[in-house]
XYZ file of C-alpha atoms in Angstrom:
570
model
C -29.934 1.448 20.208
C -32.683 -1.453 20.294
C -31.733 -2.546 24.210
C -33.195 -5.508 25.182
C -36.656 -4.816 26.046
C -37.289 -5.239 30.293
C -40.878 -6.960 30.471
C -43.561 -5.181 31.584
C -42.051 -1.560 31.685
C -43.394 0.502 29.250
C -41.922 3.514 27.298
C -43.696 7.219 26.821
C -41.990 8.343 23.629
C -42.776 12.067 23.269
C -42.253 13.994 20.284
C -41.718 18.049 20.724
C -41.572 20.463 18.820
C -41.639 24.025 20.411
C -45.260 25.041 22.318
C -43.225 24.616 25.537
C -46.367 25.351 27.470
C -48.060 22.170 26.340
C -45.007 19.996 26.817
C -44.352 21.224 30.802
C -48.235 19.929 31.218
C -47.997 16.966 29.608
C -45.385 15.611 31.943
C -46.384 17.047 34.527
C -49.624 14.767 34.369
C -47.539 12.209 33.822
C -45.784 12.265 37.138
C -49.566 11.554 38.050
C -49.678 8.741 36.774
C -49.190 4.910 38.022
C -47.615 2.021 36.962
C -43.817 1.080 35.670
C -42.882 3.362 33.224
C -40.401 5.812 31.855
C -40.095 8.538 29.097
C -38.248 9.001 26.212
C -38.683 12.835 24.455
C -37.287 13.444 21.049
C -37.060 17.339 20.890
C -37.432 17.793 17.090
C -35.249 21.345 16.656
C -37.071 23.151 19.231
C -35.481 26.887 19.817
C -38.487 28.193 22.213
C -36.315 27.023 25.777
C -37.907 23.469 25.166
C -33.962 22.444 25.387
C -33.211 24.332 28.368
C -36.435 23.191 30.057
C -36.011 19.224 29.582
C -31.750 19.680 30.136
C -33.253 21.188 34.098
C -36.142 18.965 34.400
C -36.185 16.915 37.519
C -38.967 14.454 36.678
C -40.189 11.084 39.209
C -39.925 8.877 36.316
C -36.580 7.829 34.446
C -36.260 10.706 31.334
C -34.260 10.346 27.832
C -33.910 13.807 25.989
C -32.794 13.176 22.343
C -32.255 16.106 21.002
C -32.367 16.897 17.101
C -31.513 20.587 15.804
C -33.877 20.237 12.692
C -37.316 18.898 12.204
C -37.177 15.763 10.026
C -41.087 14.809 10.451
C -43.025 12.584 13.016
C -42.226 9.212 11.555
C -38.757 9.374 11.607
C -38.069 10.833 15.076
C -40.473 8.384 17.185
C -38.494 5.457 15.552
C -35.614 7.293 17.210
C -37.306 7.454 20.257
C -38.215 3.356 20.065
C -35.159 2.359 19.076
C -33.541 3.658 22.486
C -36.694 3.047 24.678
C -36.362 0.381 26.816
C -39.745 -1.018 27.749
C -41.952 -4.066 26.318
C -44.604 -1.649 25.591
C -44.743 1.518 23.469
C -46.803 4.107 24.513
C -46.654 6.900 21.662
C -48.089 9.985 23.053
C -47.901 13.756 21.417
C -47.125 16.342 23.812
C -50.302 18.029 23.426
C -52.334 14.797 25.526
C -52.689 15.202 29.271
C -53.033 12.289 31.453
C -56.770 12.280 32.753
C -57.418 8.719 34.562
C -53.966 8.389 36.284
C -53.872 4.769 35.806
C -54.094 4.974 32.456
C -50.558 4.083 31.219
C -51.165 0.463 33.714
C -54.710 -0.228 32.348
C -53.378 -0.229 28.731
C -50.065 -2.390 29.643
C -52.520 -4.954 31.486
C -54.575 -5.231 28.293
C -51.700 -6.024 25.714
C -50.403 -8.241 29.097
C -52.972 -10.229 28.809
C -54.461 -11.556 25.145
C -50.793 -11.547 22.816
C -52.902 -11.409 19.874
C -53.120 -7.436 20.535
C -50.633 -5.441 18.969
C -52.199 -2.428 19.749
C -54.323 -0.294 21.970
C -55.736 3.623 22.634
C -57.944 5.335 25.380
C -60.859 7.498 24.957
C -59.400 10.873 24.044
C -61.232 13.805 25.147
C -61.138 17.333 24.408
C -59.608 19.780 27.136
C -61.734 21.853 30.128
C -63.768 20.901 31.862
C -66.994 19.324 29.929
C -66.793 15.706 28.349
C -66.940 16.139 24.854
C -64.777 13.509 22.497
C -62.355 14.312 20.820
C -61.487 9.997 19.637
C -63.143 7.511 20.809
C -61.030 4.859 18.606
C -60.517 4.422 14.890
C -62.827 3.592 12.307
C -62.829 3.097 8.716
C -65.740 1.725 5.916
C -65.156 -0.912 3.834
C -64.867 1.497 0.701
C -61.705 3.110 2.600
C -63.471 5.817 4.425
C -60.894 6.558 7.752
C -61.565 8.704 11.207
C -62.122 9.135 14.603
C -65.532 7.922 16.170
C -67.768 10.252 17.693
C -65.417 13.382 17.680
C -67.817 16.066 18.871
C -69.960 14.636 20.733
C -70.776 14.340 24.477
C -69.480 11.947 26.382
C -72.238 8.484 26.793
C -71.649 5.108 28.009
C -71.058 3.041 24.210
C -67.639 5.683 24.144
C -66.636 3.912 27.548
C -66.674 0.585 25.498
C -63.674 -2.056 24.598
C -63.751 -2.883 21.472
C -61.574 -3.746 18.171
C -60.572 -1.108 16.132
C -59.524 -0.716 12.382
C -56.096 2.244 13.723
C -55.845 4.339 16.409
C -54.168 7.582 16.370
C -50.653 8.514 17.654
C -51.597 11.128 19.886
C -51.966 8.651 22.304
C -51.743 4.864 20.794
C -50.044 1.823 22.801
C -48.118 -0.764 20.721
C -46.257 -4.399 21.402
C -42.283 -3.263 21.217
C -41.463 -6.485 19.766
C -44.702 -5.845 17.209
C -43.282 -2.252 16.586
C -40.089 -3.639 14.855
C -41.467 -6.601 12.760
C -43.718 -4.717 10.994
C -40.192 -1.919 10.183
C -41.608 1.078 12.646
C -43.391 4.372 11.246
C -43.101 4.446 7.494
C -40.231 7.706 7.101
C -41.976 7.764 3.323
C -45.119 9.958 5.368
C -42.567 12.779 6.439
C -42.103 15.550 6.925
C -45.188 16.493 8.025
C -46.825 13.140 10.003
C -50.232 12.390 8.668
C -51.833 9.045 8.104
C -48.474 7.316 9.520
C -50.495 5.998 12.295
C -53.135 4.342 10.158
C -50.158 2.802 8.010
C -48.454 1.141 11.256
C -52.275 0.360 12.833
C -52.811 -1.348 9.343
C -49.492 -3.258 8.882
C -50.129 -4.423 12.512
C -53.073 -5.948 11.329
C -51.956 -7.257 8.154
C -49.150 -9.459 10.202
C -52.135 -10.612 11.777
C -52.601 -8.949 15.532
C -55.425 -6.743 16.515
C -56.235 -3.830 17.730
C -58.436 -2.556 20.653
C -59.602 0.564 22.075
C -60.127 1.073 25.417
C -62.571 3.653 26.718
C -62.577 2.763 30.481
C -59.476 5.227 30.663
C -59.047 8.824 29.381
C -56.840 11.350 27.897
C -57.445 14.709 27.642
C -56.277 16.174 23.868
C -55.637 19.336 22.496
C -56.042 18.791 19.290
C -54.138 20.974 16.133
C -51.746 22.137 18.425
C -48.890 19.558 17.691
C -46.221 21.737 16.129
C -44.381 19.040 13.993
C -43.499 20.707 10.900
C -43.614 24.421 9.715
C -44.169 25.992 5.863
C -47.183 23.154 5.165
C -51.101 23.512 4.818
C -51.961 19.947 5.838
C -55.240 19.502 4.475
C -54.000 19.104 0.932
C -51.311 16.657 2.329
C -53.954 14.345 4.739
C -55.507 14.651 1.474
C -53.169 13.281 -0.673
C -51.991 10.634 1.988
C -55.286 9.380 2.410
C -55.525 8.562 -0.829
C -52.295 6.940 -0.580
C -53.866 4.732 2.584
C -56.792 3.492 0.540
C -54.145 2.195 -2.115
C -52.237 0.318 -0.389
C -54.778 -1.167 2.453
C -58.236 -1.488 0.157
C -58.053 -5.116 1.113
C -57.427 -4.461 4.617
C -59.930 -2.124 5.136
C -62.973 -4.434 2.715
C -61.844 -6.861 5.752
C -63.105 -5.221 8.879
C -63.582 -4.553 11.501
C -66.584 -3.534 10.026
C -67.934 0.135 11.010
C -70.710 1.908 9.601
C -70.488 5.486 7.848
C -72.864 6.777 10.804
C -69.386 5.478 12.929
C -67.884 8.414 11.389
C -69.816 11.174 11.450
C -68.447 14.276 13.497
C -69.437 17.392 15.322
C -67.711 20.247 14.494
C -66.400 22.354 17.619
C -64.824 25.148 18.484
C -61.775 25.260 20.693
C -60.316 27.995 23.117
C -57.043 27.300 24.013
C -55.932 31.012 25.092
C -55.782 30.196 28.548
C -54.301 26.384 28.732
C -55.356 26.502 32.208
C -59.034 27.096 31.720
C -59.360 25.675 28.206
C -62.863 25.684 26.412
C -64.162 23.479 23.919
C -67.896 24.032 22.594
C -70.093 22.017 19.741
C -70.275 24.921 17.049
C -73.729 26.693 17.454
C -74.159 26.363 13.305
C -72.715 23.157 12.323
C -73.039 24.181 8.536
C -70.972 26.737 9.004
C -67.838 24.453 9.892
C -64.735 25.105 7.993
C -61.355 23.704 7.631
C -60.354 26.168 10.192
C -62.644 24.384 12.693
C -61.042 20.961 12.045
C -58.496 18.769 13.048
C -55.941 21.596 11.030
C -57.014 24.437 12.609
C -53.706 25.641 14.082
C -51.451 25.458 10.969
C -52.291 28.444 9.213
C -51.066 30.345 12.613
C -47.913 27.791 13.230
C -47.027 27.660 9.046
C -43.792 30.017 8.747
C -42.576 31.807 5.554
C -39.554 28.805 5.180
C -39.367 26.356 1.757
C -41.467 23.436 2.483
C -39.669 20.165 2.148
C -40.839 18.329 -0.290
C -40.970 14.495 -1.268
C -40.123 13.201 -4.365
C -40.690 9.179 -5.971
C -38.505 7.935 -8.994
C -39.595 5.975 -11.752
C -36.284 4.808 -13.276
C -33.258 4.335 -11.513
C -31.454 7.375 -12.787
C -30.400 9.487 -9.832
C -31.295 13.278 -9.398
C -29.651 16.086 -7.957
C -29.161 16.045 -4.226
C -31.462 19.234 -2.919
C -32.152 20.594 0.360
C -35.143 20.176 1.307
C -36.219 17.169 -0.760
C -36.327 13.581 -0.137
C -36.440 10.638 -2.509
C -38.620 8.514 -0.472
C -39.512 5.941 -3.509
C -37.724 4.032 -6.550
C -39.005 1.759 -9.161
C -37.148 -0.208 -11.821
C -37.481 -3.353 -12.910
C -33.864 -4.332 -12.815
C -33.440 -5.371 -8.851
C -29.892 -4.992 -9.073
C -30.400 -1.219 -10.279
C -33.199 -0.851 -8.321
C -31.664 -1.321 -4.414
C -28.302 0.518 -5.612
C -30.448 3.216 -6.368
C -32.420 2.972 -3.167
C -29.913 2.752 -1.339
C -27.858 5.607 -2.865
C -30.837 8.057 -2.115
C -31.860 6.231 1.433
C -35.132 5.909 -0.007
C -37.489 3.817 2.038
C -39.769 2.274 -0.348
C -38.053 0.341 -3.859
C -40.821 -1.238 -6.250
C -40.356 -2.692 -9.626
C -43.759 -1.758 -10.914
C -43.531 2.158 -11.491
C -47.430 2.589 -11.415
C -47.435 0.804 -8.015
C -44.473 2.900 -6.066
C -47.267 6.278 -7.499
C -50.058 4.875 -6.034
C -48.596 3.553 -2.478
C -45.880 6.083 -1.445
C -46.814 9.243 -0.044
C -45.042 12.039 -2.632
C -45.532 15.717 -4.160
C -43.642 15.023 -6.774
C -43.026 12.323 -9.629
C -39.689 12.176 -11.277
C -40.397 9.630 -14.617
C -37.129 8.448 -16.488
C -37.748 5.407 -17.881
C -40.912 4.850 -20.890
C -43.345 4.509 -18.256
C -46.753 6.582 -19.626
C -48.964 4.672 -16.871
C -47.341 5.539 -14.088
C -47.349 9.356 -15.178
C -50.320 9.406 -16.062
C -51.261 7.887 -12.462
C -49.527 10.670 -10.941
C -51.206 13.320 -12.969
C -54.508 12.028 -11.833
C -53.500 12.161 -8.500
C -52.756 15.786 -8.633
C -49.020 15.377 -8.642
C -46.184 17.054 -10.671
C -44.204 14.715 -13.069
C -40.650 15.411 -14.266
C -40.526 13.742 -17.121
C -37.051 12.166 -18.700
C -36.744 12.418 -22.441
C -37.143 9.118 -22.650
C -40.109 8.994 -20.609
C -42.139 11.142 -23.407
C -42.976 7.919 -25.618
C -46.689 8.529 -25.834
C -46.680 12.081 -26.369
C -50.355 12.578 -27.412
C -51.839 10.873 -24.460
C -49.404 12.711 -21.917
C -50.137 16.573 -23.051
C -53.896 15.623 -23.091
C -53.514 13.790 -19.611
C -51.493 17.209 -18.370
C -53.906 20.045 -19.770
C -57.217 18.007 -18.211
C -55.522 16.607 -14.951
C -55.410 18.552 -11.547
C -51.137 17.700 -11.563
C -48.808 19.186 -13.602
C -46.166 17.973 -15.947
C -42.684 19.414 -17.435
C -39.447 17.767 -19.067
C -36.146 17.503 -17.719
C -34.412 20.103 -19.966
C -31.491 20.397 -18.254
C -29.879 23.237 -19.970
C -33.115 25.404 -20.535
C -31.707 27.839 -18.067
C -28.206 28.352 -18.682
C -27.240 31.558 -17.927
C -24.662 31.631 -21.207
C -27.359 30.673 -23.319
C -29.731 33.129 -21.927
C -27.172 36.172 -22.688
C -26.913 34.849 -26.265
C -30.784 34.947 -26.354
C -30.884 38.667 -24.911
C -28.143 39.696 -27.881
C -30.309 38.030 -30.588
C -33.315 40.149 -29.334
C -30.989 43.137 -29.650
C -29.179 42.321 -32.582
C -30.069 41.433 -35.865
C -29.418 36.888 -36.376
C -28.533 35.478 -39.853
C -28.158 31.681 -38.620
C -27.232 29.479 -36.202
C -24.932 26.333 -35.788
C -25.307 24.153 -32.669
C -22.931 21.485 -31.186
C -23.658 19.194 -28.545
C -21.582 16.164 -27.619
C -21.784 14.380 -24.189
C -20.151 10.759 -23.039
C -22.329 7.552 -25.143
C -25.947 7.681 -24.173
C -28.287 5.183 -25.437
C -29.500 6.950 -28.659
C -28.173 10.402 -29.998
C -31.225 11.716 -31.229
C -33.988 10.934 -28.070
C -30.689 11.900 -26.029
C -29.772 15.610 -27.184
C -32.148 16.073 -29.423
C -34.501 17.945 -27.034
C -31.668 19.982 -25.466
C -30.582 21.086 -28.833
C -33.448 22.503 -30.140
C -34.619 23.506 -27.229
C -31.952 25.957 -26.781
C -31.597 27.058 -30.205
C -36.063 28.227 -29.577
C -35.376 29.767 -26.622
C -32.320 31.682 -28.183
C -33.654 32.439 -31.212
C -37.852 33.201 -29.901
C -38.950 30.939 -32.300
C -39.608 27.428 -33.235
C -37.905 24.731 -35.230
C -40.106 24.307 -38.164
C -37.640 22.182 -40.085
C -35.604 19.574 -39.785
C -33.774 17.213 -42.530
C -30.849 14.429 -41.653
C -27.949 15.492 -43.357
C -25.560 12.393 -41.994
C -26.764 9.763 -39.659
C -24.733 6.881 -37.568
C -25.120 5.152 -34.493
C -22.781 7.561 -32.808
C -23.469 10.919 -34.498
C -26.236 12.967 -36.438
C -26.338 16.135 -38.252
C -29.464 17.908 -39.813
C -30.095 21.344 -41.488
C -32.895 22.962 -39.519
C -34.611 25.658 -40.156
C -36.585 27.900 -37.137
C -38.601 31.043 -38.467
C -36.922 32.494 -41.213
C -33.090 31.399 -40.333
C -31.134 28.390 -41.515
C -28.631 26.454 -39.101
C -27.244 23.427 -38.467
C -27.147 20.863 -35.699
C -25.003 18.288 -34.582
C -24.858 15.666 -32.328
C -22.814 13.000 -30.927
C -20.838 11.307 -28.360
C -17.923 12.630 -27.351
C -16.042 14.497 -24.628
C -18.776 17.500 -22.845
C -19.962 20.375 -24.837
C -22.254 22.525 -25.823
C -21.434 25.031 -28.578
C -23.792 27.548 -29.764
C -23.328 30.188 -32.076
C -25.638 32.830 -34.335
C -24.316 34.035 -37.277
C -24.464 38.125 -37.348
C -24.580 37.533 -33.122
C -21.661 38.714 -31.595
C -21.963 36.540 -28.225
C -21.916 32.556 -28.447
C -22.335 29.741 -25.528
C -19.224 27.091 -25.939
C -19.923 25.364 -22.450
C -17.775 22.656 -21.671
C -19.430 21.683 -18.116
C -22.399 19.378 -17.605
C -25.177 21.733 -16.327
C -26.717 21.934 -12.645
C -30.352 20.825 -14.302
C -32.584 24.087 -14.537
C -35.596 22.153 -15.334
C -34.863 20.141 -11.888
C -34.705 23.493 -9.912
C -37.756 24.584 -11.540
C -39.824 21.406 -10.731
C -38.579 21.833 -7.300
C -39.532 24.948 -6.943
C -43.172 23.803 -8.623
C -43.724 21.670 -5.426
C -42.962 24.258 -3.217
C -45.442 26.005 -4.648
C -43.881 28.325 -7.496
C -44.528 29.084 -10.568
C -45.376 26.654 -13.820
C -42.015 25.306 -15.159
C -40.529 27.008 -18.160
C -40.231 23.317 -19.195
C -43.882 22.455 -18.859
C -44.969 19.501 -21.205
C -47.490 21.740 -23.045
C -44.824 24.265 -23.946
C -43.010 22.188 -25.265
C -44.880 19.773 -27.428
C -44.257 21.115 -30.278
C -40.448 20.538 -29.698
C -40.908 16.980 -29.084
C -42.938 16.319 -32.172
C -40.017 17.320 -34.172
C -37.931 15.281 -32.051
C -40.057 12.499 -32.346
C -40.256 12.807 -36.152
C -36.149 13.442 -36.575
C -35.548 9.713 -34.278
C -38.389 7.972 -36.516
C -35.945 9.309 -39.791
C -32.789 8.293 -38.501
C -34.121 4.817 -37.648
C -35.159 4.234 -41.289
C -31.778 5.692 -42.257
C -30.061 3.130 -40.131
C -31.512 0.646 -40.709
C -32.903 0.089 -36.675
C-alpha cells in the first residue's frame, strides 16, 4: 500500500460497479491510448461477470483488479485504488468515459510535468456518438457558491478547446499530483455511499493548500453520463442536493475567491440521451428545453438502476455518547468539546470528520441523519433547517419551546431517544390494559449512576406508563427526593400510581393494579427509538418518538427536575 511513486508513470484508477458493457469499452479505448501508464480497477461488489471478465482479461497495459464483494461508495474505493497505484500521476476515470484523442492520458501528464503549481487537471468531456455536443467542458462555480459543468449541452466551438483554470473538475475523468492526492487526506469517505460532490471537495482542498487547477480542452473524452452504477436503493437528486449545500459550507471562502466565472458559465442545455445501442449511441439537445426534467439530467439512470434494498444511511453525532452499531449506517461525524472524548469517540466509530463545535460538524459533513446528545439546541436546530432528522438525547431537549416549533415548521424531522418505547413486554401489558379493566399503576426504574435521576429516567418512565395506560400523565408531585433517588405520586387520566427512580443495578418494573400481566425487565433495551430513526432515514414512517408527540411528556419532565432542584437545594 502507498509504493513509492515511479516518476512520470501515471495510474488509471477505475471504479466498477456492474454495466459490464461499459467497462469492456472503456479499456478497450484505453489500449488506444499512448503514453506510460497502467490501470488499477476497484470492482465495487459487481455480480454481473465483471469478476470473471477482468480475472481473463489480457490487457497491453499493466492491470490491478481489487476486488470488493460490497459497495462501500466512490470515495472510499478510489482511495483504495491510489493507495496501491503506483504512478506520479492520478488519473481518476469512471468506467463509463471512453478514450477519444488517444494521447490524451500523455497530454495531461505533460501539463502537471511541467508548471508544479498544478495539482490538478481534466479534458473536454463529450457526450457519446457521433456529433460534438459537451457534456464538461471544466468546472465552474459563482462566487455566491453556485457549482457545475460549463457548457453541458451545447455544440462543440473553439472557447471549449481552451486551457484554462478551473474552480473543480469532475471525477469522471480528472488528473491529480499523487503526492498532492495524499496531503490534502484523499476523497473525503464522509460523501459515501453514494459519490456526489466528493470531487468538488478534493478539487477545493487542492486549492485551499494552494495549487491550481486547469482544464484542458485540446484533448477529449467521450462520457456517458448517469450510467455510473455506484450505489443502488438512492434517488440522488435529494442527496447532490443536500451535499451541495454541504460544499457551499465549508468552501464559501474558497469559492468568493475565484476563479471567477459568471452565472452565464453555467447555464446548460438539456439533452436527451440514447444509449440502447452502446455502439451507435445518440445524444440530441431536447427539442423543448422547458420541458426538461430531472429525468433528463445528470440522474437520469437511477430511477432504472435504484433496487428495492435498505439504503445506507449516514449519521453525525453531537455528543460523544456512542450509538448502536447498525448495518447499513455510518457515523461519519463527532463533535464534543472535550478532545480527549472527542477522538476516542471518533475513533471508536471510524468516523472521518471529529469537530468540537456541534453546529459546525451539521453544517460541513455530508449526513441524513443528526444524532444530538449533549444540550446543543443550535446545532439541532441547524439540522432541522437543513431538512435532516435529529435524534434527540434527553438531555439534548433543554429548549423545548424553540425545538417543537423549529420541528413542526422545518422541512427535517425530529424524535427523542426513548429507548424503551418499544419493548415488546411493555407493549403486551399495554394490549391487557386495553382489554382489561386498570385500577393503578406503580413503576420502577433503576439503571447504573447517570448524571441526574430525573432528566435521566424521567422520560422513559412516563413514557411507558402513557403508552401502557393510552393516556397522559397529568400529575405529578415529589414524594421523596435525593441526589440518588426520587419518588412522586402521579396521576394519568383517572388512575393513581407511583414512580420511582434511582440508581441501582438494571430494571425496569412495571405493574397495573387490576392488570394481570406486568413488565419486570432486568436487561438494558436494544433502543426502539434508534431503530425507528433509522428506519426514518431510510425512508419509513414518522417515529413513534417524534418530538411533537411527545411534548407534552417532556413538559412534565421538565417541571418534575425544576421541583426536585428546589427540593435539593441545586
Amino acid at each position: 500500500m502507498n509504493p513509492t511513486p515511479v516518476p512520470g508513470l501515471v495510474s488509471v484508477v477505475m471504479l466498477v460497479r456492474n454495466r459490464l458493457e461499459y467497462t469492456r469499452r472503456a479499456l478497450a479505448s484505453l489500449a488506444r491510448a499512448s503514453g506510460d501508464f497502467e490501470i488499477v480497477v476497484v470492482d465495487n461488489g459487481s455480480d454481473d461477470g465483471t469478476a470473471e471478465y477482468l480475472a481473463a482479461l489480457d490487457h497491453p497495459r499493466p492491470l490491478t483488479v481489487l476486488r470488493h464483494e460490497d459497495d462501500r461508495g466512490g470515495s472510499e474505493r478510489r482511495n483504495v485504488g491510489a493507495a496501491v497505484a503506483r504512478g506520479e500521476f492520478l488519473f481518476f476515470l469512471d468506467n463509463d468515459v471512453l478514450v477519444d484523442d488517444t494521447d490524451v492520458v500523455e497530454v495531461l501528464a505533460a501539463e502537471l510535468a511541467a508548471d508544479r503549481g498544478l495539482g490538478a487537471v481534466s479534458p473536454l468531456l463529450l457526450y457519446p456518438g457521433d456529433g460534438a455536443l459537451v457534456q464538461c467542458a471544466g468546472g465552474a462555480s459563482t462566487a455566491d457558491g453556485r457549482i457545475g459543468p460549463v457548457g453541458r449541452g451545447r455544440q462543440l466551438g473553439p472557447r471549449h478547446r481552451e486551457h484554462r483554470e478551473q474552480s473543480w473538475a469532475p471525477t469522471a475523468a480528472l488528473m491529480v499530483r499523487h503526492d498532492s492526492f495524499r496531503r490534502v487526506g484523499g476523497f473525503d469517505e464522509s460523501f459515501d455511499p453514494v459519490s456526489l460532490c466528493e470531487d468538488v471537495d478534493l478539487c477545493c482542498r487542492l486549492r485551499a493548500d494552494g495549487e491550481r487547477l486547469r482544464y484542458v480542452g485540446s484533448v477529449a473524452m467521450r462520457h456517458f453520463e448517469g450510467t455510473t452504477f455506484n450505489h443502488v436503493g438512492h434517488d440522488k437528486l435529494p442527496i447532490w442536493k443536500r451535499h451541495m449545500r454541504v460544499i457551499r459550507s465549508r468552501w464559501a471562502e474558497l469559492f468568493a475567491a475565484g476563479p471567477a466565472h459568471t452565472a452565464a458559465d453555467l447555464e446548460w442545455v438539456p439533452v436527451e440521451k440514447d444509449y440502447a445501442d452502446l455502439d451507435r449511441p445518440r445524444v440530441s439537445v431536447l427539442a423543448d428545453p422547458d420541458s426538461a426534467s430531472a429525468d433528463l439530467s445528470f440522474f437520469a439512470s437511477d430511477r432504472v438502476l435504484a433496487t428495492a434494498e435498505p439504503a445506507d444511511v449516514r449519521v453525525v453525532l453531537v455528543g460523544a455518547d456512542p450509538v448502536p452499531a447498525v448495518r447499513g449506517v455510518r457515523v461519519v461525524g463527532v463533535a464534543d468539546p472535550d478532545v480527549r472524548v472527542l477522538l476516542s469517540a471518533a475513533r471508536t466509530h471510524s468516523a472521518p470528520w471529529a469537530l468540537r463545535d456541534g453546529t459546525r460538524l451539521v453544517e460541513t459533513v455530508p449526513a441524513e441523519g443528526v444524532v444530538v446528545r449533549a444540550p446543543d439546541t443550535a446545532a439541532a436546530l441547524t439540522a432541522l433547517r437543513r431538512g435532516l432528522h435529529v435524534l434527540l438525547g434527553k438531555y439534548a431537549v433543554d429548549d423545548l419551546a424553540r425545538l417543537v416549533d423549529a420541528a413542526r415548521q422545518a422541512p427535517g424531522r425530529c424524535s427523542v431517544d426513548l429507548p424503551w418505547a418499544h419493548h415488546p413486554q411493555l407493549v403486551e401489558v399495554g394490549k391487557a390494559v386495553a382489554e382489561g379493566r386498570a385500577e393503578g399503576f406503580t413503576v420502577r426504574l433503576e439503571q447504573p449512576e447517570g448524571r441526574d435521576v430525573v432528566t435521566e429516567l424521567g422520560p422513559d418512565a412516563l413514557d411507558a406508563v402513557e403508552r401502557v395506560l393510552g393516556v397522559p400523565v397529568t400529575d405529578l408531585k415529589t414524594v421523596t427526593a435525593t441526589r440518588s433517588r426520587v419518588r412522586a405520586a402521579a396521576v394519568a387520566g383517572n388512575l393513581s400510581g407511583t414512580i420511582d427512580l434511582g440508581w441501582g443495578e438494571p430494571r425496569f418494573h412495571l405493574s397495573v393494579t387490576g392488570i394481570a400481566a406486568t413488565a419486570d425487565l432486568v436487561a438494558p433495551p436494544v433502543s426502539g427509538a434508534y431503530a425507528d430513526f433509522v428506519g426514518a432515514l431510510r425512508g419509513g414512517p414518522t417515529p413513534l418518538t417524534d418530538l411533537d408527540a411527545v411534548a407534552g411528556l417532556f413538559d412534565v419532565v421538565l417541571e418534575w427536575r425544576a421541583e426536585v432542584a428546589a427540593l435539593l437545594g441545586m
